[in-house]
Each structure stands twice: as C-alpha cells, then as structure tokens.
CSV table of C-alpha atoms and ligand atoms in Angstrom, one decimal:
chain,number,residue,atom,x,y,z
Z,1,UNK,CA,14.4,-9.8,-35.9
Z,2,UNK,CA,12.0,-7.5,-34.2
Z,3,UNK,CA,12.7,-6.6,-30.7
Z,4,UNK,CA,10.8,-8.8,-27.8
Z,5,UNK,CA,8.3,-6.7,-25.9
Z,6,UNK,CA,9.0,-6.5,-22.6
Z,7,UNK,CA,7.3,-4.1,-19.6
Z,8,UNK,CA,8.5,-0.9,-19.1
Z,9,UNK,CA,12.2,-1.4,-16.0
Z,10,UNK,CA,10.9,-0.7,-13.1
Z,11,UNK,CA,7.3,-1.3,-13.7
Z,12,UNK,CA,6.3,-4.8,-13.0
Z,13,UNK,CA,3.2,-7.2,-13.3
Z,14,UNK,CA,1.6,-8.7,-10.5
Z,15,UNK,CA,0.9,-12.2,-11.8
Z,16,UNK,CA,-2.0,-14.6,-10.5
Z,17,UNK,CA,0.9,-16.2,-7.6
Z,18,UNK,CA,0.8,-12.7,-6.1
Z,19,UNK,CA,-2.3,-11.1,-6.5
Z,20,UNK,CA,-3.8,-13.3,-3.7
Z,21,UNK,CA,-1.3,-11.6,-1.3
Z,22,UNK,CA,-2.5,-8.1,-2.7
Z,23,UNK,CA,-5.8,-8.5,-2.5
Z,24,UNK,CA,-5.5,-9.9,1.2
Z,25,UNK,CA,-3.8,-6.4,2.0
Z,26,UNK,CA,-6.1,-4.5,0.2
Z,27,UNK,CA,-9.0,-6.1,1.9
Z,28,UNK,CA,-7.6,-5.7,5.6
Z,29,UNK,CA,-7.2,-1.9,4.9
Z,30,UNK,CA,-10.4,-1.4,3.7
Z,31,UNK,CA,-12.3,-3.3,6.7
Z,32,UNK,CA,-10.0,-1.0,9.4
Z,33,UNK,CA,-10.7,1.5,6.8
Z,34,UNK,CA,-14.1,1.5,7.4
Z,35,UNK,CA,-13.8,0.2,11.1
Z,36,UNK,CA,-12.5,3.9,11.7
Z,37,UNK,CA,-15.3,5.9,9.5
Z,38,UNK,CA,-12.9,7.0,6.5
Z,39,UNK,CA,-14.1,6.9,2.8
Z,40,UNK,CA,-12.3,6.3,0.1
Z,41,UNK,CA,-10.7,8.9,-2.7
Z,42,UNK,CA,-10.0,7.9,-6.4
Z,43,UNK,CA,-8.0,10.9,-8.0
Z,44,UNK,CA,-6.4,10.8,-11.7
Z,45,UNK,CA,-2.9,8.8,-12.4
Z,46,UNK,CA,-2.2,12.3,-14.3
Z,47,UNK,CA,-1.7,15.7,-12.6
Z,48,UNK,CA,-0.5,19.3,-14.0
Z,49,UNK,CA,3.2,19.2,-13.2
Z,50,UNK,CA,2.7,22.3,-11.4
Z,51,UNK,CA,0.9,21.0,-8.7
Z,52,UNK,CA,4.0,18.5,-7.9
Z,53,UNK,CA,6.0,21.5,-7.7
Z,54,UNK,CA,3.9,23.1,-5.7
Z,55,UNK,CA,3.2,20.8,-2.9
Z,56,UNK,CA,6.3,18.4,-2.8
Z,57,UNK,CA,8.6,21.5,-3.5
Z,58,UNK,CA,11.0,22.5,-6.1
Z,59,UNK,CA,14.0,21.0,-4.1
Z,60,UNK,CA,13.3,17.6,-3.6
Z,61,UNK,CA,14.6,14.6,-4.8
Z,62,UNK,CA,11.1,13.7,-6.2
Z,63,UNK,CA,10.6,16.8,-8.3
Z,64,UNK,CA,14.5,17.1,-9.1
Z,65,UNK,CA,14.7,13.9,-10.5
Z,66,UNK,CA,12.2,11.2,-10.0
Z,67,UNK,CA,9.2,12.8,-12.1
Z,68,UNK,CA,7.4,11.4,-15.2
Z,69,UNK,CA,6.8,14.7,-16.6
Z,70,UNK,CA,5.8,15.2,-20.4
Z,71,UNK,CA,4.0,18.0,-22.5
Z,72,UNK,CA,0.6,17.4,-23.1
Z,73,UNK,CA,-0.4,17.5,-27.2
Z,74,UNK,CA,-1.7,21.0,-26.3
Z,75,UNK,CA,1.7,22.1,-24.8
Z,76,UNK,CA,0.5,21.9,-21.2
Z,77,UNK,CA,3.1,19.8,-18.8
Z,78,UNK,CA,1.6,16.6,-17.0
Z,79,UNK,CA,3.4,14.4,-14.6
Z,80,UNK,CA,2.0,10.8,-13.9
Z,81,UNK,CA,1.8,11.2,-9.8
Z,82,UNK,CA,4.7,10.6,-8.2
Z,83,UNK,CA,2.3,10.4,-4.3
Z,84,UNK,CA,-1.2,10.5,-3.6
Z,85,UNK,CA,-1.3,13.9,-1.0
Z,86,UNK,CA,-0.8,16.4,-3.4
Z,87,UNK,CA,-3.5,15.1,-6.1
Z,88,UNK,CA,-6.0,14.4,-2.5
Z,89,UNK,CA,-5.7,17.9,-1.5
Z,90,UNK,CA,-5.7,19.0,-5.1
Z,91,UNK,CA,-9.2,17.4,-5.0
Z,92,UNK,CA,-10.1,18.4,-2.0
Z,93,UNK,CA,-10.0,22.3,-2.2
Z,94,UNK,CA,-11.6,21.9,-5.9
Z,95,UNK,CA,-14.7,20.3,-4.7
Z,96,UNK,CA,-15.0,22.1,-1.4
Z,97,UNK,CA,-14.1,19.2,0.7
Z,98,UNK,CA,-12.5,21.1,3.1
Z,99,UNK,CA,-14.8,24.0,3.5
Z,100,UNK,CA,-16.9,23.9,7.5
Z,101,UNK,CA,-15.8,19.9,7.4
Z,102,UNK,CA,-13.3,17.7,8.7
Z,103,UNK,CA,-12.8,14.8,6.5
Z,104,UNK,CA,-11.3,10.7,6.8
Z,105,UNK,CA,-10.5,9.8,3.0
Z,106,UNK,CA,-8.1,7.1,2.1
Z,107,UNK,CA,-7.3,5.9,-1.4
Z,108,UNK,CA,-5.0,3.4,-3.2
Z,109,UNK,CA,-3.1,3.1,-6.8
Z,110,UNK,CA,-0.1,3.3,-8.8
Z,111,UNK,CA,2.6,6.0,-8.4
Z,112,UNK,CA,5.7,6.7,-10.1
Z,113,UNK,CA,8.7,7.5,-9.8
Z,114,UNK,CA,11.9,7.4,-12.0
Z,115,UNK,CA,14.2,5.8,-9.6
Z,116,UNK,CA,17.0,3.2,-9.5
Z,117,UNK,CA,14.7,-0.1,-9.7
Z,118,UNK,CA,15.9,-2.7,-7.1
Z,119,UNK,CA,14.3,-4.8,-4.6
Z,120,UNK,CA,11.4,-2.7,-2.4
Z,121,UNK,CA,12.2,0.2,-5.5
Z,122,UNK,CA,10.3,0.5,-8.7
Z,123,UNK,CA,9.5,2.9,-11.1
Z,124,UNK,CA,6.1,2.3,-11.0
Z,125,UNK,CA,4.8,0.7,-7.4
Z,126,UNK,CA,1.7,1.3,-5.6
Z,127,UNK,CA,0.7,3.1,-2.4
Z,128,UNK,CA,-2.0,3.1,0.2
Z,129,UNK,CA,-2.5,6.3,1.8
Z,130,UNK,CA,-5.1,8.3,4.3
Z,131,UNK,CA,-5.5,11.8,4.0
Z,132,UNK,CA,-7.4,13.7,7.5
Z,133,UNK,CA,-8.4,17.1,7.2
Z,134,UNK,CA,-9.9,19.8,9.5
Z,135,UNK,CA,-8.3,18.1,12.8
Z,136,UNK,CA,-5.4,20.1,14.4
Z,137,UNK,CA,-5.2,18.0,17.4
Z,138,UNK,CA,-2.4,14.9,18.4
Z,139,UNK,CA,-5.5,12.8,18.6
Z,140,UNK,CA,-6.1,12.3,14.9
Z,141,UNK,CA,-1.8,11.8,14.4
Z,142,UNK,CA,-2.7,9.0,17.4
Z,143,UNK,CA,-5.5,7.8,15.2
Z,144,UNK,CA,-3.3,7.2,11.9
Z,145,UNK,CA,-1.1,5.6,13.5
Z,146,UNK,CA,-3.6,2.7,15.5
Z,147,UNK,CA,-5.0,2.6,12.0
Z,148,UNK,CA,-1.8,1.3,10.7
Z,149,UNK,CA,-1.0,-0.8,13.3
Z,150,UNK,CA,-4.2,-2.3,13.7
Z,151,UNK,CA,-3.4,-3.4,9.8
Z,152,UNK,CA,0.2,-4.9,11.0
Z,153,UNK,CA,-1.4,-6.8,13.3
Z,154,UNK,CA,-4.6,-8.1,11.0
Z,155,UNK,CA,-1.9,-9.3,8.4
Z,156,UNK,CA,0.3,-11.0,11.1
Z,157,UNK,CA,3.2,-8.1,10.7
Z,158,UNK,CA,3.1,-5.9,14.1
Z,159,UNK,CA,6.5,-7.8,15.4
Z,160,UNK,CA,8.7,-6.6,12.6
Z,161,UNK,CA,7.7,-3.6,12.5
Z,162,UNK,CA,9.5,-0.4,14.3
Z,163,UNK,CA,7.6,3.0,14.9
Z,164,UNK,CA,9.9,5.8,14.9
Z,165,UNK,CA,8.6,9.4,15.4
Z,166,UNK,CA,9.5,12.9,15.5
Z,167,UNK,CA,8.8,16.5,15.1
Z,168,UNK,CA,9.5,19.5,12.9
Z,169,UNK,CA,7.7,21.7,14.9
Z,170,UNK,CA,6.2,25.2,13.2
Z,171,UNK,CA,7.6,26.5,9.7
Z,172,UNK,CA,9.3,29.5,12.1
Z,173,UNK,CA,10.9,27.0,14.1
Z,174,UNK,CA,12.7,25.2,11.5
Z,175,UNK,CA,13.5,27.9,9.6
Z,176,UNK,CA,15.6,29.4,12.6
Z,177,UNK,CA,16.9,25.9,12.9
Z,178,UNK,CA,18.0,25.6,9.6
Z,179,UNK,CA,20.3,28.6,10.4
Z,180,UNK,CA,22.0,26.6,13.3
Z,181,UNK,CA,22.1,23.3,11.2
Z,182,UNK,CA,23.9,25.2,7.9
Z,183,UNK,CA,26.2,27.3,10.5
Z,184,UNK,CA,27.1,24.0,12.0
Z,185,UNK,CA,27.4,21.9,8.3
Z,186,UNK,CA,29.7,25.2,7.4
Z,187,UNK,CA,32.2,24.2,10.3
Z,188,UNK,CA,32.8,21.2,8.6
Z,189,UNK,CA,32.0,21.7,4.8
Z,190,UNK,CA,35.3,18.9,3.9
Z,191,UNK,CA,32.9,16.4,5.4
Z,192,UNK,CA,30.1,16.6,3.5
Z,193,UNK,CA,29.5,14.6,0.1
Z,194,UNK,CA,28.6,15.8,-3.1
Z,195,UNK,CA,24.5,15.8,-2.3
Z,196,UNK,CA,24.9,17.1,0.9
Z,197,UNK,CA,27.4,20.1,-0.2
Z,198,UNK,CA,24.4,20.9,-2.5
Z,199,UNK,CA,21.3,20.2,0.0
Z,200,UNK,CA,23.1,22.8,2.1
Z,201,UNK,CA,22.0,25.4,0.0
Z,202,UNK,CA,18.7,24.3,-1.0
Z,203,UNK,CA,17.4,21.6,1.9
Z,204,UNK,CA,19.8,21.7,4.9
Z,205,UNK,CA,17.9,19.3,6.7
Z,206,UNK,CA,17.5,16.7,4.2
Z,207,UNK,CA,21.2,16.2,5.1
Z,208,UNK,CA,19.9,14.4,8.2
Z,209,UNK,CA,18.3,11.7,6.1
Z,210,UNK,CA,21.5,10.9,4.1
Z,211,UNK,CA,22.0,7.0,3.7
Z,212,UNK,CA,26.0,8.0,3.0
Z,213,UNK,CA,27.9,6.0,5.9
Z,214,UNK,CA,30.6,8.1,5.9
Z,215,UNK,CA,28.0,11.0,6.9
Z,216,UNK,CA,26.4,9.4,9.8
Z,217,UNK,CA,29.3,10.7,12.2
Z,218,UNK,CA,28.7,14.3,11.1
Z,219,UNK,CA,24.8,13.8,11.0
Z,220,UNK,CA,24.9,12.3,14.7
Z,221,UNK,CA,26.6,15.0,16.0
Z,222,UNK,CA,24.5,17.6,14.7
Z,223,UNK,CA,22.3,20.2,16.4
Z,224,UNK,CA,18.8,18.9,17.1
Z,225,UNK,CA,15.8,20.7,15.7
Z,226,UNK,CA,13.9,19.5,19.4
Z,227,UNK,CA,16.2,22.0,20.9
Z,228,UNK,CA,15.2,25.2,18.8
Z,229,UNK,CA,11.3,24.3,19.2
Z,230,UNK,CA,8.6,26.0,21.5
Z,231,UNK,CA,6.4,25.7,24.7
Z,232,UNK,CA,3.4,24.5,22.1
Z,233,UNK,CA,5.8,22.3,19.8
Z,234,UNK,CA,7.1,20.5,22.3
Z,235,UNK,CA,3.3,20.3,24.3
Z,236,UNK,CA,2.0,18.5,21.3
Z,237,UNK,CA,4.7,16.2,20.4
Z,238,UNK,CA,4.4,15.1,24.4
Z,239,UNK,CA,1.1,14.2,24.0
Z,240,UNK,CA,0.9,12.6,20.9
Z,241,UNK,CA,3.4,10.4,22.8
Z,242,UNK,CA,1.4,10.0,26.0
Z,243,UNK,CA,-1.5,8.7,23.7
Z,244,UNK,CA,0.5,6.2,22.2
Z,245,UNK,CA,2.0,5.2,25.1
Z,246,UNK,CA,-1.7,4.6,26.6
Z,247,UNK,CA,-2.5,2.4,23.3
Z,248,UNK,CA,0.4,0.8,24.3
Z,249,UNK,CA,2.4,1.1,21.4
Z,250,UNK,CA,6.6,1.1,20.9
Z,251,UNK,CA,8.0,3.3,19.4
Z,252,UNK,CA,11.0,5.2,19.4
Z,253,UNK,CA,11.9,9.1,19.1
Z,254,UNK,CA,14.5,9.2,15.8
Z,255,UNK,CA,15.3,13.3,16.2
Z,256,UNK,CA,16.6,12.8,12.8
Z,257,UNK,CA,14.0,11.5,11.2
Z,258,UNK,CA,12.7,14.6,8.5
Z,259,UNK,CA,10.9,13.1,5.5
Z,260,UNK,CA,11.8,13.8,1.9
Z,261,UNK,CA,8.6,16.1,1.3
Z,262,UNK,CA,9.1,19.7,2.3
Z,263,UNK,CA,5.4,19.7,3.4
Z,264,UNK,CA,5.6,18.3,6.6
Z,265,UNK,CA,5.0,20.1,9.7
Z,266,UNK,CA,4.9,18.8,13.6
Z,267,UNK,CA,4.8,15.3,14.0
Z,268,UNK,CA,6.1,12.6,11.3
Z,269,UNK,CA,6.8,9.0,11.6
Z,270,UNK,CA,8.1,6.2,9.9
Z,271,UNK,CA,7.1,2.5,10.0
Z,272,UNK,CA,10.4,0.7,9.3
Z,273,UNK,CA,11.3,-3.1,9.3
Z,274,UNK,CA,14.8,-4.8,9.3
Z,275,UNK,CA,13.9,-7.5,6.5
Z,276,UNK,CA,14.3,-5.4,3.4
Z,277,UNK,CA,17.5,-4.4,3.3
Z,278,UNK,CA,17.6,-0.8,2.7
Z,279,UNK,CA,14.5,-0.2,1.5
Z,280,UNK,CA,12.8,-0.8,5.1
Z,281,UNK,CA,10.2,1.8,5.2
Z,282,UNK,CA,6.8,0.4,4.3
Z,283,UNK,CA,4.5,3.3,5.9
Z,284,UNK,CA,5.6,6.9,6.3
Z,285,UNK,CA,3.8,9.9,6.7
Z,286,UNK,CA,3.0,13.1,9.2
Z,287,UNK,CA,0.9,16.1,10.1
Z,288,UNK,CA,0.9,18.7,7.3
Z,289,UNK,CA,-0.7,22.0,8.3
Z,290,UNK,CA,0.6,24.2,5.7
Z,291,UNK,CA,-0.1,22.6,2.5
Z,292,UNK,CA,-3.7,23.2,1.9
Z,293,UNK,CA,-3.1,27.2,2.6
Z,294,UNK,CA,0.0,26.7,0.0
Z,295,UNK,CA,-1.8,25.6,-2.8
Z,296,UNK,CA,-4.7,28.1,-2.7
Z,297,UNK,CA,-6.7,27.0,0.1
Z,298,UNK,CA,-7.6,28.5,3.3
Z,299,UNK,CA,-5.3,27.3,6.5
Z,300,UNK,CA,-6.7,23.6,7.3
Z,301,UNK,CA,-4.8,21.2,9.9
Z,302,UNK,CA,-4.1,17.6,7.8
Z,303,UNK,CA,-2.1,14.6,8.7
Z,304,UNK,CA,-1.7,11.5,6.5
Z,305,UNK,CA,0.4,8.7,5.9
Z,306,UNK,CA,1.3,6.4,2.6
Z,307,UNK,CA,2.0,2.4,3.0
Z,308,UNK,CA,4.3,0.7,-0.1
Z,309,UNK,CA,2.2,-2.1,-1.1
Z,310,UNK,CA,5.3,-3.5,-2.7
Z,311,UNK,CA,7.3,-3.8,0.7
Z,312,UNK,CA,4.3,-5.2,2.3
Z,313,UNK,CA,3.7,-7.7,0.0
Z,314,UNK,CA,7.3,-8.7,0.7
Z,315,UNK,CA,6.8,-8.8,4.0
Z,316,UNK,CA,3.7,-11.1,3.5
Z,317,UNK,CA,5.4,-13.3,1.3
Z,318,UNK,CA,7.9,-14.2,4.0
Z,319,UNK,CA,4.7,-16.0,5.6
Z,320,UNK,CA,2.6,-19.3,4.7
Z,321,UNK,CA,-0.9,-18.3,3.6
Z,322,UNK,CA,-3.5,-20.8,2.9
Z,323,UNK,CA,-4.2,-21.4,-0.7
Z,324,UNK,CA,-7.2,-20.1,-2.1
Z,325,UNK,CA,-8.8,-23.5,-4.3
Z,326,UNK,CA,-12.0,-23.9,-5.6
Z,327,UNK,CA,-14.6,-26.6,-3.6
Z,328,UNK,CA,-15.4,-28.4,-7.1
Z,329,UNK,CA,-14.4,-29.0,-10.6
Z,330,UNK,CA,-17.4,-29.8,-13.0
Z,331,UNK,CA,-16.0,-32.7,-15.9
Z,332,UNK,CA,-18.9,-34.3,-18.2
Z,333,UNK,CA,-18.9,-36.1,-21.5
Z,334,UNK,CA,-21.5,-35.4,-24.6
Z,335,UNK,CA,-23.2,-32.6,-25.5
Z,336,UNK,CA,-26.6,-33.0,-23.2
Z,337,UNK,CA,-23.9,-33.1,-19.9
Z,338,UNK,CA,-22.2,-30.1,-21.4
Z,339,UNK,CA,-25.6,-28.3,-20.9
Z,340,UNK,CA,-26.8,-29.7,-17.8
Z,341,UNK,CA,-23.0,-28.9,-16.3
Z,342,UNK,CA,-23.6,-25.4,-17.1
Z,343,UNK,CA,-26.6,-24.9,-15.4
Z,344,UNK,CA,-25.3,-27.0,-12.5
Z,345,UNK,CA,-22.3,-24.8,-11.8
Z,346,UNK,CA,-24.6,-21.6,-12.1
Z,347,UNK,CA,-27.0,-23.1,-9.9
Z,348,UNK,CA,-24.1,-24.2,-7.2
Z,349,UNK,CA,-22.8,-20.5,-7.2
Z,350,UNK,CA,-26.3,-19.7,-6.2
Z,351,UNK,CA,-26.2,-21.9,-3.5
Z,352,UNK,CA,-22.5,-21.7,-2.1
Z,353,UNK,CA,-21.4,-17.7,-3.1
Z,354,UNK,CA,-18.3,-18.1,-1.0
Z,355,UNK,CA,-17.5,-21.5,-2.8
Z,356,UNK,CA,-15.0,-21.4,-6.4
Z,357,UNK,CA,-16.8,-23.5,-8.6
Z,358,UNK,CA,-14.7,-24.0,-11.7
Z,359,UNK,CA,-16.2,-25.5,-15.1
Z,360,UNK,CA,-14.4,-27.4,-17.9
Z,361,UNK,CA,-14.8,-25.9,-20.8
Z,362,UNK,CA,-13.6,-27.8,-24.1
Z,363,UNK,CA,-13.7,-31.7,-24.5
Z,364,UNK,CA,-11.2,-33.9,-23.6
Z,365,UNK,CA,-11.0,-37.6,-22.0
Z,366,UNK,CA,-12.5,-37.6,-18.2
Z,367,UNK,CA,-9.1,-38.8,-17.2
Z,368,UNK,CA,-7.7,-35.6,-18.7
Z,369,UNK,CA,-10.6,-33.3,-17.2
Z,370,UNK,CA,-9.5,-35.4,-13.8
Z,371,UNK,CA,-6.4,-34.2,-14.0
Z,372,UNK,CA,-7.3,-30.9,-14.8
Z,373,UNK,CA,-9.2,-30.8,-12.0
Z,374,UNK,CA,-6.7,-31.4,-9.8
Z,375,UNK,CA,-4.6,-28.8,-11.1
Z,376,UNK,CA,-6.1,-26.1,-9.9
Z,377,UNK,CA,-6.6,-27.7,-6.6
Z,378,UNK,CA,-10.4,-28.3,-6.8
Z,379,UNK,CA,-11.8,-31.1,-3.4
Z,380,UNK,CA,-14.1,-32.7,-5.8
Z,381,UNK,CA,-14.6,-33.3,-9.0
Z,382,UNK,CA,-18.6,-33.2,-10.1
Z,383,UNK,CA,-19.0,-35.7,-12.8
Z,384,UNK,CA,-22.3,-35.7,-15.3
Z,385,UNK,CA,-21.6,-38.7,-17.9
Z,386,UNK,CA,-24.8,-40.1,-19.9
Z,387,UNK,CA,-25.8,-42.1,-17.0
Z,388,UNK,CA,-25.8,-39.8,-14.5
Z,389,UNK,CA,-28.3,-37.5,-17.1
Z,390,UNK,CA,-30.0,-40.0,-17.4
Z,391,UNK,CA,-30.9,-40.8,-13.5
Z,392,UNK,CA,-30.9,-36.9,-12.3
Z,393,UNK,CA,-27.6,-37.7,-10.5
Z,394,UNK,CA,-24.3,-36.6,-10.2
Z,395,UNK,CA,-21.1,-38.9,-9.4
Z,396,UNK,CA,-19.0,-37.1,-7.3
Z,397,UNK,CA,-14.6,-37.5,-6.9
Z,398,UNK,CA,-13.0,-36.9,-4.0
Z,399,UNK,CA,-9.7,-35.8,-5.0
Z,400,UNK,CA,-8.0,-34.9,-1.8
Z,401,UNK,CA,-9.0,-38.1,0.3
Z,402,UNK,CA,-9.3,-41.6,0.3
Z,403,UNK,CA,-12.7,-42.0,-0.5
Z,404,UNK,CA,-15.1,-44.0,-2.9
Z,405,UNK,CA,-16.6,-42.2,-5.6
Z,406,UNK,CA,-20.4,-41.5,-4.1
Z,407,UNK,CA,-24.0,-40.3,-6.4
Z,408,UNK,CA,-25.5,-38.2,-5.5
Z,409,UNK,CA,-29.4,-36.5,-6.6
Z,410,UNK,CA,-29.2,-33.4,-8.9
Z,411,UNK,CA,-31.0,-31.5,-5.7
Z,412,UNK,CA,-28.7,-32.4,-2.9
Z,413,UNK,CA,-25.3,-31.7,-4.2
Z,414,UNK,CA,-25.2,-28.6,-2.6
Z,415,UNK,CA,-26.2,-30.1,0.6
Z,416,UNK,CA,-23.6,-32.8,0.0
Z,417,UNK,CA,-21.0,-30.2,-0.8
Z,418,UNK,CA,-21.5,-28.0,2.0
Z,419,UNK,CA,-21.3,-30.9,4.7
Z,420,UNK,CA,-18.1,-31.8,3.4
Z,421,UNK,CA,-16.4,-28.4,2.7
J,1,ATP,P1,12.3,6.1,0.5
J,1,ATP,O1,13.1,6.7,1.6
J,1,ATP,O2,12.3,4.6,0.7
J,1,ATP,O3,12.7,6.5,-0.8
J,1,ATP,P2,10.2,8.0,0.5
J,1,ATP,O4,10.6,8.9,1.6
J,1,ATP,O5,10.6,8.5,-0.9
J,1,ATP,O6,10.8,6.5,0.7
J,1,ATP,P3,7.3,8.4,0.6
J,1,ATP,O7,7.3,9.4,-0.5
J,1,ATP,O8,7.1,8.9,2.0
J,1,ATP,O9,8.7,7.6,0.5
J,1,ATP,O10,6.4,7.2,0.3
J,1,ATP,C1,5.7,6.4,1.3
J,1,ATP,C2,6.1,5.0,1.1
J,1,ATP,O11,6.0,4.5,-0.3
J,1,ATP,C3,7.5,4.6,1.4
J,1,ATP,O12,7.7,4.5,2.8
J,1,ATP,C4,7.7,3.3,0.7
J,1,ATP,O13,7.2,2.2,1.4
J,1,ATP,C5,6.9,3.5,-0.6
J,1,ATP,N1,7.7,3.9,-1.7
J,1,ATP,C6,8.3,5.1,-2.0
J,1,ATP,N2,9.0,5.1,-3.1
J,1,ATP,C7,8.9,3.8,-3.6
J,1,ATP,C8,9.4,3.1,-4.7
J,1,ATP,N3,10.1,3.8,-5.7
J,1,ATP,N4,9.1,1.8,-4.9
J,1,ATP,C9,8.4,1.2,-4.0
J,1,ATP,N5,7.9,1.7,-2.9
J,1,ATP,C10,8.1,3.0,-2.7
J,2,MG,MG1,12.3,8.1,-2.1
C-alpha cells in the first residue's frame, strides 16, 4: 500500500475554522501599522545561508541546529529563513534603504525552524515583525513597543500580557561582562548542565536564559550585566523607562532577560503570557545597532521586534468571536432562475460589498438547497422559482427568525436586505 500523504511534522495547515482568527490579527496590525506611518517589507522565504550566519551568529541555537539549510543545484547553500531581521536588513543595505533615511517597514510570513514541534512550537510557523532604522534614540524602542501594545489591546489581549525589559548595554560592555559572568560560572563549573558547560565557551550569557530548573539557583545568583554598564547605558535604559512609564505601561525589569540572537544591543524586551505553558513569548525583540555595520553596511541605529502568530492565535482562540456568515443564500429551480440568480447575486454584491452573498450552484430539491443554506449560516434565503420569474419577484426565507416568508420586487431586495441586516 502506498504511503498516506501527510504535511511535513511541524508544519501545519491553517484550515477555514482558523483562518478567520488569522486574518483578524493580520488586519489589526496592519491598521496600527499604518496608524504609526510604517510600510510594509516582503523579502524571499529563501536566503544564502551565509547571511544567517552572519547576522544571527555562528553560536546560536538557531544556526547550530534549527536551520533548513540545503545546496542549491549549483552548489551554492540556501537556508529557508529561520526570522525576518536578517533578510530585512539584507534588503535594506541592497537597495539603499538605509542610506540619508530613517525607515518604519514591517512585514509578515512563514519562518522555519527545525525544532521540537509541540504546542506554541512548529517547524514551520509564522511571524509578524517591524524593522526601524536610522533612529538611535529610546523614543523609537518607546514606539515599538505602544505599537504592540496598542495591538494587545485592539484584539482584547493587553491583560495577559507581561512586558519585561532589559539592557545589554554597548558590545564593550558586555564583553567585559562576559569575563565576570565566565569567572563566576568557573567557580561553580559542577553546577552547570551539559548546554551550559558548552555555552560557556561560546555564549556565556545565553546561560541566563536556560529553561533547566536545576540552573535557576546558579543563574539567580549571578553577576548582573546592569552593574558592568556606563553613564550612557544606563541614561538610555532610564529613559526608555520614563517614557513608558508616561504611556502608562507595566512592565517589569527581567536583568536576565538576553535574547537568543547575538545581535542585540541596549534595550530588549519580551512580551510574555502565562496561558501557554512554556512557550509564553508571543512578541520579542530589541534595539540592534551593530548589525547593519556587520553585514557590510555603514553603522545605522535599528530596533525591531517579531510577534508568533501561532501563540497569538492561541491566545485569541481562548475568546468568543462572532461568526463571520453570509446575509443571504440564493436557491432557485429551472434553468431561466439559474440565470436570473446569477445576475441577482452579482448585482447584490454591487449593492451590499460588505455583505457574503453565497449562490447555489448545482441542482437539488429547494428543501435541500434550504438546508444548505442554513449550513453555512446564511439570514435569508433568496428564492427565484418559475413564479417568482415570472412576476419580477423574489420570495424571500428568513431562516434565523420566526417570520413568514415575504416577496419582494426584483429592485428592492437590496433595500429589503439592508433594513433587515
Ligand atoms: P523561544 O524562546 O520561544 O524559542 P525565540 O527567542 O527563539 O523564542 P525569536 O527568534 O525572538 O524567538 O522569535 C520571536 C517570536 O517568534 C517568539 O517570541 C515566538 O513568539 C515566535 N517563535 C519563535 N520560534 C517559534 C516556533 N518554533 N514556533 C512558533 N513560534 C515561534
Ligand atoms: Mg527559540
């Protein structure tokens, strides 16, 4: 027997019970989107794997592990993108984005990553991300961040949702921090688990982010990078807080919080929620200052963030939305009402664009076009029999009240059907 076809583990569909969800997301972010003055950004699924490596860095659970990478027919290695930053800025410098300009972009699509699938974690899954460039201030990190929570609260999700912050500081001041964290990690090397015991020598501070319980002692206890950073480090993480204090936003100051992405630089933050188990980040993201002069570029401030649709769509689906159902359901019998039923649901869509009007198509008994009808949820159902042809009229069903069937003339069904919708 040949083998069923199945999707790809880890890569799911969305199937029409979800997609209303998705496209209710995808539609908030693009009104705040535009609210804020940001255009959109659509960059390839497919990237040279050398930019990955470049931008993410070599040591990072992403490009040790998680990449889709494979050799081109021609040799050449391509990895389907694991994040959208690295392709944006990829993008940027080779169209001259960046040159004189600040720029607002934001973008949204697939991403993968070859992870353990579980809930909130798929192989392939989607992102929604905003990219600044040209802005070295806190203001634009304030910005971001009322962006996204401006979404939360469009879509009904501000209440679950935690902001916690933090700082890296300059590239000089973590570096002499990492010297303090590895001396201090040294003092207690029996401690440490197998990743960490490795991280040490290629990432000390991803340490701090380990999920290993029996690390958190260790990790609590250890030097903080806020004490190794400078008058101007320290300046701009306090008024990145002051301005979110003034918009009146929580949040909370997680010293260990350090991203897996060795880009970062100054501030990053973390959207988090309590509702998805361990996969509770749905929006991450931070300033990045150095990346743009790191792959080729000359030095431009950046800051961006990346929501996980997926975990959003989670969240949403802990909700009741309305449904979605079209106002009417057009049945007839006989050729001639076929005809006229087609022009009458064209000429309805005219007349109500914001309206679903649905059209039988095939034959079938009324009773079973009724029912039909009902099915997808439709208020009426717009009947055109032989009589009804024959006096211009149309018969129409109410199938969500108690109401006798009413005619109506050809011309005033739309009338009709927007008094009553
Ligand atoms: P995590 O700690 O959950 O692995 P991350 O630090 O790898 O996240 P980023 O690379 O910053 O995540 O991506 C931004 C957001 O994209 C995450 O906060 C999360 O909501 C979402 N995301 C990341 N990886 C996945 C995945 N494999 N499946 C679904 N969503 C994901
Ligand atoms: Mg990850």
């Amino acid at each position: 027997m040949s083998k069923k076809l199945q999707a790809i583990r880890g890569m799911h569909d969305i199937l029409p019970d979800k997609t209303p969800l998705w496209q209710r997301l995808e539609k908030a972010m693009s009104t705040v989107c535009q609210q804020y003055g940001y255009s959109e950004i659509r960059m390839p699924l497919v990237e040279s794997t050398d930019l990955f490596c470049r931008s993410i860095g070599e040591v990072t659970d992403i490009v040790e592990k998680e990449m889709y990478t494979f050799d081109d027919r021609n040799g050449d290695s391509l990895s389907l993108r694991p994040e959208g930053t690295a392709s944006c800025v990829r993008a940027g410098l080779e169209h001259g984005l960046f040159y004189n300009q600040v720029q607002r972009l934001w973008y949204q699509g697939p991403m993968f990553r070859h992870e353990r699938p579980q809930k909130g974690r798929y192989r392939q899954f989607h992102q929604i991300g905003i990219e600044c460039f040209g802005m070295s201030g806190a203001e634009i990190e304030a910005e971001v961040i009322l962006m996204s929570y401006r979404l939360w609260k469009n879509l009904g999700l501000a209440s679950e949702l935690i902001l916690e912050i933090n700082t890296l500081g300059t590239l000089e001041e973590r570096t002499a921090y990492k010297d303090i964290l590895v001396a201090y990690f040294k003092q207690h090397l029996e401690q440490l688990d197998e990743d960490s015991t490795r991280r040490l020598a290629t990432n000390p501070l991803r340490i701090l982010d380990s999920k290993n319980p029996a690390m958190q002692t260790l990790i609590e206890s250890a030097p903080q990078l806020i004490d190794s950073l400078g008058e101007q480090s320290t300046q701009h993480f306090e008024t990145l807080q002051g301005y979110l204090m003034d918009a009146g936003i929580r949040f909370k100051h997680n010293p260990r919080l350090v991203r897996g992405l060795d880009y970062y630089s100054h501030t990053v933050f973390e959207w988090t929620t309590t509702s998805l188990g361990a996969q509770g980040t749905v929006c991450a993201g931070g300033r990045y200052d150095g990346l743009i002069d790191q792959l080729g570029g000359k030095q431009t401030p950046a800051v961006g963030l990346a929501m996980g649709v997926e975990r959003l769509v989670l969240l949403l689906e802990q909700r009741e939305w309305p449904e979605a159902t079209p106002l009417a359901y057009i049945v007839y019998q006989g050729e001639p009402a076929r005809k006229e039923a087609i022009q009458l649901a064209e000429r309805l869509r005219d007349q109500l664009p914001e309206e679903g009007i649905v059209l039988h198509c095939g034959s079938g008994s009324l009773k079973s076009q009724f029912k039909k009808a009902d099915k997808v949820g439709a208020k009426f159902a717009l009947i055109l029999g032989e009589a009804e042809i024959e006096e211009n009229k149309v018969s129409i069903k109410f199938l969500r009240d108690r109401q006798e069937q009413q005619q109506v003339p050809n011309n005033q069904i739309d009338a009709f059907l927007k008094n009553n919708s």
